[in-house]
Amino acid sequence: NVSNVEIGVFGNGALNALNGGAVNSFRASLGSNVSGVGTANVDGAGSVWVNADTFEIGALGGGTLTVTNGGVVTDNNSAIGANASGVGTVTVNGAGSTWTNAADIAIGLGGTGFLTISNGGSVSSTTSVVGLASGSTGTVDMDGNSSQWITSGTLTVGMDGTGTVNVRNGADLSAVGVSIGRNLGSDGTLTVDAGF
């Protein structure tokens, strides 16, 4: 158990939770500073990262989170591409692979964020925003039967920035409400494609 985890503070850093490995933290950051590049992999059934508060993937630098093969990540709220210089990428792939946000998730909070949910992966949150701040860019790609993104409140695609959500090949997107191109100057696109 640790309080705060910073991966890729000024240089390159990596954290791997594999084969049932467990990480417990309060706050976490990947790519904490502009020059930092942080990578985290949570892979395999029983592998888990429990983060009690905020999780920033691409805080000021580059951050990559990969959840695969039944890995589990939980937190209170998260930001992919947290600040203007931050670039964050998250992939949740495979049946049983889950990322649970007890509160909010922002893909492109102030910077650039990418989220991929594929092959039965699952993401959930209370509210979700893709492209939150002016100048931010958020992209979500969902692909494959049983892949799901569940928002128990409102999903906003393009709050003040640019947001794009693509739902393909039987993936399941659900939200209580959806707002596309919310505020003046924003740009939001939601595409649902049944595929082949």
Coordinates of N, CA and C in Angstrom, one line a residue, residues 45-190:
A45 N -6.3 -12.4 -14.8 CA -7.3 -12.5 -13.8 C -6.7 -12.4 -12.4
G46 N -7.3 -11.7 -11.6 CA -6.8 -11.4 -10.2 C -5.8 -10.3 -10.1
S47 N -5.3 -9.8 -11.2 CA -4.4 -8.6 -11.2 C -5.3 -7.4 -11.0
V48 N -4.9 -6.5 -10.1 CA -5.8 -5.4 -9.7 C -5.0 -4.2 -9.3
W49 N -5.5 -3.0 -9.6 CA -5.0 -1.8 -9.1 C -6.1 -1.0 -8.5
V50 N -6.1 -0.8 -7.2 CA -7.2 -0.1 -6.5 C -6.6 1.3 -6.2
N51 N -7.2 2.3 -6.8 CA -6.8 3.7 -6.5 C -7.9 4.4 -5.9
A52 N -7.7 4.9 -4.7 CA -8.9 5.4 -3.9 C -9.4 6.8 -4.3
D53 N -8.5 7.6 -5.0 CA -8.9 8.9 -5.3 C -8.7 9.2 -6.8
T54 N -7.9 10.1 -7.2 CA -7.8 10.6 -8.6 C -6.7 9.8 -9.3
F55 N -7.0 9.5 -10.6 CA -6.0 8.8 -11.4 C -5.9 9.6 -12.7
E56 N -4.7 10.1 -12.9 CA -4.4 10.9 -14.1 C -3.5 10.1 -15.1
I57 N -3.9 9.9 -16.3 CA -3.2 9.2 -17.3 C -2.8 10.2 -18.3
G58 N -1.5 10.6 -18.3 CA -1.0 11.7 -19.1 C -1.4 13.0 -18.4
A59 N -0.7 13.2 -17.2 CA -1.0 14.4 -16.4 C -0.4 15.6 -17.1
L60 N 0.9 15.7 -17.2 CA 1.5 16.8 -18.0 C 2.4 16.2 -19.1
G61 N 2.7 14.9 -19.0 CA 3.5 14.3 -20.1 C 2.7 13.2 -20.7
G62 N 3.3 12.1 -21.1 CA 2.7 11.0 -21.7 C 2.4 9.8 -20.8
G63 N 1.2 9.3 -20.8 CA 0.7 8.2 -20.0 C 0.0 7.2 -20.7
T64 N 0.3 5.9 -20.4 CA -0.4 4.8 -21.1 C -0.8 3.7 -20.0
L65 N -2.1 3.4 -20.0 CA -2.7 2.4 -19.1 C -3.3 1.3 -19.9
T66 N -2.9 0.0 -19.7 CA -3.4 -1.1 -20.4 C -4.0 -2.1 -19.4
V67 N -5.2 -2.5 -19.6 CA -5.9 -3.4 -18.8 C -6.3 -4.6 -19.6
T68 N -5.8 -5.8 -19.4 CA -6.0 -6.9 -20.3 C -6.2 -8.2 -19.6
N69 N -6.9 -9.1 -20.3 CA -7.0 -10.5 -19.9 C -7.6 -10.7 -18.5
G70 N -8.6 -9.9 -18.2 CA -9.3 -10.0 -16.9 C -8.7 -9.1 -15.8
G71 N -7.8 -8.2 -16.1 CA -7.3 -7.3 -15.1 C -8.3 -6.3 -14.7
V72 N -8.2 -5.7 -13.5 CA -9.2 -4.8 -12.9 C -8.5 -3.6 -12.4
V73 N -9.0 -2.4 -12.8 CA -8.6 -1.1 -12.2 C -9.8 -0.4 -11.7
T74 N -9.7 0.2 -10.5 CA -10.7 1.0 -9.9 C -10.2 2.3 -9.3
D75 N -11.0 3.3 -9.4 CA -10.6 4.6 -8.8 C -11.9 5.4 -8.5
N76 N -11.7 6.6 -8.0 CA -12.8 7.5 -7.7 C -13.1 8.3 -9.0
N77 N -12.2 9.1 -9.5 CA -12.3 9.8 -10.7 C -11.0 9.8 -11.5
S78 N -11.1 9.9 -12.8 CA -9.9 9.8 -13.6 C -9.9 10.8 -14.8
A79 N -8.7 11.1 -15.3 CA -8.6 12.0 -16.4 C -7.5 11.4 -17.3
I80 N -7.9 11.3 -18.6 CA -6.9 10.9 -19.6 C -6.6 12.1 -20.4
G81 N -5.3 12.5 -20.4 CA -4.9 13.8 -20.9 C -5.4 14.9 -20.0
A82 N -4.8 15.0 -18.8 CA -5.3 15.8 -17.8 C -5.1 17.3 -18.1
N83 N -3.9 17.7 -18.4 CA -3.5 19.1 -18.7 C -3.2 19.3 -20.1
A84 N -3.0 20.6 -20.5 CA -2.9 20.9 -21.9 C -1.8 20.1 -22.6
S85 N -0.7 19.9 -21.9 CA 0.5 19.2 -22.5 C 0.4 17.7 -22.4
G86 N -0.6 17.2 -21.6 CA -0.7 15.8 -21.3 C -1.4 15.0 -22.5
V87 N -0.8 13.8 -22.7 CA -1.4 12.9 -23.7 C -1.5 11.6 -23.1
G88 N -2.8 11.1 -23.0 CA -3.0 9.8 -22.3 C -3.7 8.8 -23.2
T89 N -3.4 7.6 -23.0 CA -4.0 6.5 -23.8 C -4.3 5.4 -22.8
V90 N -5.6 4.9 -22.9 CA -6.1 3.8 -22.1 C -6.7 2.8 -23.0
T91 N -6.3 1.5 -22.8 CA -6.9 0.4 -23.5 C -7.4 -0.6 -22.5
V92 N -8.7 -1.0 -22.6 CA -9.3 -2.0 -21.8 C -9.8 -3.1 -22.7
N93 N -9.1 -4.3 -22.7 CA -9.3 -5.3 -23.7 C -9.5 -6.7 -23.1
G94 N -10.5 -7.3 -23.6 CA -10.7 -8.7 -23.2 C -11.8 -8.9 -22.2
A95 N -12.5 -10.1 -22.3 CA -13.5 -10.4 -21.3 C -13.0 -10.4 -19.9
G96 N -13.8 -9.7 -19.0 CA -13.4 -9.6 -17.6 C -12.4 -8.5 -17.3
S97 N -11.9 -7.8 -18.3 CA -11.1 -6.6 -18.1 C -12.0 -5.4 -17.8
T98 N -11.8 -4.8 -16.6 CA -12.7 -3.7 -16.2 C -11.9 -2.5 -15.7
W99 N -12.5 -1.3 -15.9 CA -12.0 -0.1 -15.4 C -13.2 0.6 -14.8
T100 N -13.3 0.7 -13.5 CA -14.4 1.2 -12.8 C -14.1 2.6 -12.1
N101 N -14.8 3.6 -12.5 CA -14.7 4.9 -11.9 C -15.9 5.2 -11.0
A102 N -15.7 5.3 -9.7 CA -16.8 5.5 -8.8 C -17.5 6.8 -9.1
A103 N -16.8 7.8 -9.6 CA -17.4 9.1 -9.9 C -17.3 9.5 -11.4
D104 N -16.3 10.3 -11.7 CA -16.3 10.8 -13.1 C -15.0 10.4 -13.9
I105 N -15.2 10.4 -15.2 CA -14.1 10.1 -16.1 C -14.1 11.2 -17.2
A106 N -12.9 11.8 -17.5 CA -12.8 12.7 -18.6 C -11.7 12.2 -19.6
I107 N -12.1 12.1 -20.8 CA -11.2 11.7 -21.9 C -10.8 13.0 -22.6
G108 N -9.7 13.5 -22.4 CA -9.3 14.9 -22.9 C -9.9 15.9 -21.9
L109 N -9.3 15.9 -20.7 CA -9.8 16.9 -19.7 C -9.3 18.3 -20.1
G110 N -7.9 18.4 -20.2 CA -7.4 19.6 -20.7 C -6.4 19.4 -21.9
G111 N -6.0 18.1 -22.1 CA -5.1 17.8 -23.2 C -5.7 16.8 -24.1
T112 N -5.0 15.8 -24.5 CA -5.4 14.8 -25.5 C -5.6 13.4 -24.9
G113 N -6.7 12.8 -25.0 CA -7.0 11.5 -24.4 C -7.6 10.6 -25.4
F114 N -7.2 9.3 -25.3 CA -7.6 8.2 -26.1 C -8.1 7.1 -25.2
L115 N -9.3 6.5 -25.5 CA -9.8 5.4 -24.7 C -10.3 4.3 -25.7
T116 N -9.7 3.1 -25.6 CA -10.2 2.0 -26.5 C -10.8 0.9 -25.6
I117 N -12.0 0.5 -25.9 CA -12.7 -0.6 -25.2 C -13.0 -1.7 -26.2
S118 N -12.4 -2.9 -26.0 CA -12.5 -3.9 -27.1 C -12.6 -5.3 -26.6
N119 N -13.2 -6.2 -27.4 CA -13.2 -7.6 -27.1 C -13.7 -8.0 -25.8
G120 N -14.8 -7.3 -25.4 CA -15.4 -7.6 -24.1 C -15.0 -6.9 -22.9
G121 N -14.1 -5.9 -23.1 CA -13.7 -5.0 -22.0 C -14.8 -4.1 -21.5
S122 N -14.7 -3.6 -20.3 CA -15.8 -2.8 -19.7 C -15.3 -1.6 -18.9
V123 N -15.9 -0.5 -19.2 CA -15.6 0.8 -18.4 C -16.9 1.3 -17.9
S124 N -16.8 1.9 -16.7 CA -18.0 2.5 -16.1 C -17.6 3.7 -15.3
S125 N -18.6 4.6 -15.2 CA -18.5 5.9 -14.4 C -19.8 6.4 -14.1
T126 N -19.8 7.5 -13.2 CA -21.1 8.2 -13.0 C -21.4 9.2 -14.0
T127 N -20.4 10.1 -14.3 CA -20.5 11.0 -15.5 C -19.3 10.8 -16.3
S128 N -19.5 11.1 -17.6 CA -18.4 10.9 -18.6 C -18.3 12.1 -19.5
V129 N -17.1 12.7 -19.8 CA -16.9 13.8 -20.7 C -15.8 13.4 -21.6
V130 N -16.1 13.6 -22.9 CA -15.1 13.4 -24.0 C -14.8 14.8 -24.6
G131 N -13.6 15.4 -24.3 CA -13.2 16.7 -24.8 C -13.8 17.8 -23.9
L132 N -13.3 17.9 -22.7 CA -13.9 18.8 -21.7 C -13.6 20.2 -21.9
A133 N -12.3 20.6 -21.8 CA -11.9 22.0 -21.8 C -11.6 22.5 -23.3
S134 N -11.8 23.7 -23.5 CA -11.4 24.3 -24.8 C -10.0 24.0 -25.2
G135 N -9.8 23.5 -26.4 CA -8.5 23.0 -26.8 C -8.2 21.6 -26.6
S136 N -9.0 20.9 -25.8 CA -8.8 19.5 -25.5 C -9.4 18.6 -26.6
T137 N -8.9 17.4 -26.7 CA -9.4 16.5 -27.7 C -9.5 15.1 -27.0
G138 N -10.7 14.5 -27.1 CA -10.9 13.2 -26.6 C -11.5 12.3 -27.6
T139 N -11.0 11.0 -27.7 CA -11.5 10.0 -28.6 C -11.7 8.7 -27.9
V140 N -12.9 8.2 -28.1 CA -13.2 6.8 -27.6 C -13.6 5.9 -28.7
D141 N -12.9 4.8 -28.8 CA -13.3 3.7 -29.8 C -13.7 2.5 -29.0
M142 N -15.0 2.0 -29.3 CA -15.5 0.8 -28.8 C -15.7 -0.2 -29.9
D143 N -15.3 -1.4 -29.7 CA -15.4 -2.4 -30.7 C -15.6 -3.8 -30.2
G144 N -16.6 -4.5 -30.8 CA -16.8 -5.9 -30.5 C -18.0 -6.2 -29.5
N145 N -18.6 -7.3 -29.8 CA -19.7 -7.7 -28.9 C -19.2 -7.9 -27.5
S146 N -20.1 -7.5 -26.6 CA -19.8 -7.5 -25.1 C -18.9 -6.4 -24.6
S147 N -18.3 -5.6 -25.5 CA -17.5 -4.5 -25.0 C -18.6 -3.5 -24.5
Q148 N -18.3 -2.8 -23.4 CA -19.3 -1.9 -22.9 C -18.7 -0.7 -22.1
W149 N -19.5 0.4 -22.2 CA -19.1 1.6 -21.5 C -20.5 2.1 -20.9
I150 N -20.5 2.0 -19.6 CA -21.7 2.3 -18.8 C -21.5 3.7 -18.1
T151 N -22.4 4.6 -18.4 CA -22.4 5.9 -17.6 C -23.7 6.0 -16.9
S152 N -23.7 6.0 -15.6 CA -25.0 6.0 -14.9 C -25.6 7.4 -14.8
G153 N -24.8 8.5 -15.3 CA -25.4 9.8 -15.4 C -25.3 10.2 -16.9
T154 N -24.8 11.4 -17.1 CA -24.7 12.0 -18.4 C -23.4 11.8 -19.1
L155 N -23.4 11.4 -20.4 CA -22.2 11.4 -21.2 C -22.3 12.6 -22.1
T156 N -21.2 13.4 -22.0 CA -21.0 14.6 -22.9 C -19.9 14.4 -23.9
V157 N -20.2 14.5 -25.1 CA -19.2 14.4 -26.2 C -19.0 15.8 -26.8
G158 N -17.9 16.4 -26.4 CA -17.6 17.7 -26.8 C -18.2 18.7 -25.8
M159 N -17.6 18.9 -24.6 CA -18.1 19.9 -23.6 C -17.7 21.3 -24.1
D160 N -16.4 21.6 -24.0 CA -15.9 22.8 -24.6 C -14.8 22.6 -25.6
G161 N -14.4 21.3 -25.7 CA -13.4 20.9 -26.6 C -13.9 20.0 -27.7
T162 N -13.1 19.1 -28.2 CA -13.5 18.2 -29.3 C -13.6 16.8 -28.8
G163 N -14.8 16.2 -29.0 CA -15.0 14.8 -28.6 C -15.5 14.0 -29.7
T164 N -15.0 12.7 -29.8 CA -15.4 11.8 -30.8 C -15.6 10.4 -30.1
V165 N -16.7 9.8 -30.3 CA -17.0 8.5 -29.8 C -17.5 7.6 -31.0
N166 N -16.8 6.5 -31.2 CA -17.1 5.5 -32.2 C -17.5 4.2 -31.5
V167 N -18.7 3.7 -31.9 CA -19.2 2.4 -31.3 C -19.5 1.5 -32.5
R168 N -18.7 0.4 -32.5 CA -18.7 -0.5 -33.6 C -19.0 -2.0 -33.2
N169 N -19.6 -2.7 -34.2 CA -19.6 -4.2 -34.1 C -20.2 -4.8 -32.9
G170 N -21.3 -4.2 -32.5 CA -22.1 -4.7 -31.3 C -21.7 -4.2 -30.0
A171 N -20.7 -3.3 -29.9 CA -20.4 -2.8 -28.6 C -21.5 -2.0 -28.0
D172 N -21.6 -2.0 -26.6 CA -22.7 -1.4 -25.9 C -22.3 -0.2 -25.2
L173 N -22.9 0.9 -25.6 CA -22.8 2.2 -25.0 C -24.1 2.6 -24.3
S174 N -24.0 2.9 -23.0 CA -25.3 3.2 -22.3 C -25.0 4.4 -21.4
A175 N -26.0 5.3 -21.3 CA -26.0 6.5 -20.4 C -27.4 6.9 -20.1
V176 N -27.6 7.6 -19.0 CA -28.9 8.1 -18.7 C -29.2 9.3 -19.6
G177 N -28.2 10.1 -20.0 CA -28.4 11.2 -20.9 C -27.2 11.4 -21.7
V178 N -27.3 11.9 -23.0 CA -26.2 12.1 -23.9 C -26.3 13.6 -24.4
S179 N -25.2 14.3 -24.3 CA -25.1 15.7 -24.8 C -24.0 15.7 -25.8
I180 N -24.2 16.1 -27.0 CA -23.2 16.2 -28.1 C -23.0 17.6 -28.5
G181 N -21.8 18.1 -28.4 CA -21.5 19.5 -28.8 C -22.2 20.4 -27.8
R182 N -21.8 20.3 -26.5 CA -22.5 21.0 -25.4 C -22.5 22.5 -25.5
N183 N -21.3 23.1 -25.5 CA -21.2 24.5 -25.4 C -20.7 25.2 -26.7
L184 N -20.8 26.5 -26.7 CA -20.4 27.2 -27.9 C -19.0 27.0 -28.2
G185 N -18.6 26.6 -29.5 CA -17.3 26.4 -29.9 C -16.8 25.0 -29.7
S186 N -17.6 24.1 -29.1 CA -17.3 22.7 -29.0 C -17.6 21.9 -30.3
D187 N -17.1 20.7 -30.3 CA -17.3 19.9 -31.5 C -17.4 18.4 -31.0
G188 N -18.6 17.9 -31.2 CA -18.9 16.5 -30.7 C -19.4 15.6 -31.8
T189 N -18.9 14.4 -31.9 CA -19.4 13.4 -32.9 C -19.6 12.1 -32.2
L190 N -20.7 11.5 -32.3 CA -21.0 10.1 -31.8 C -21.5 9.3 -33.0

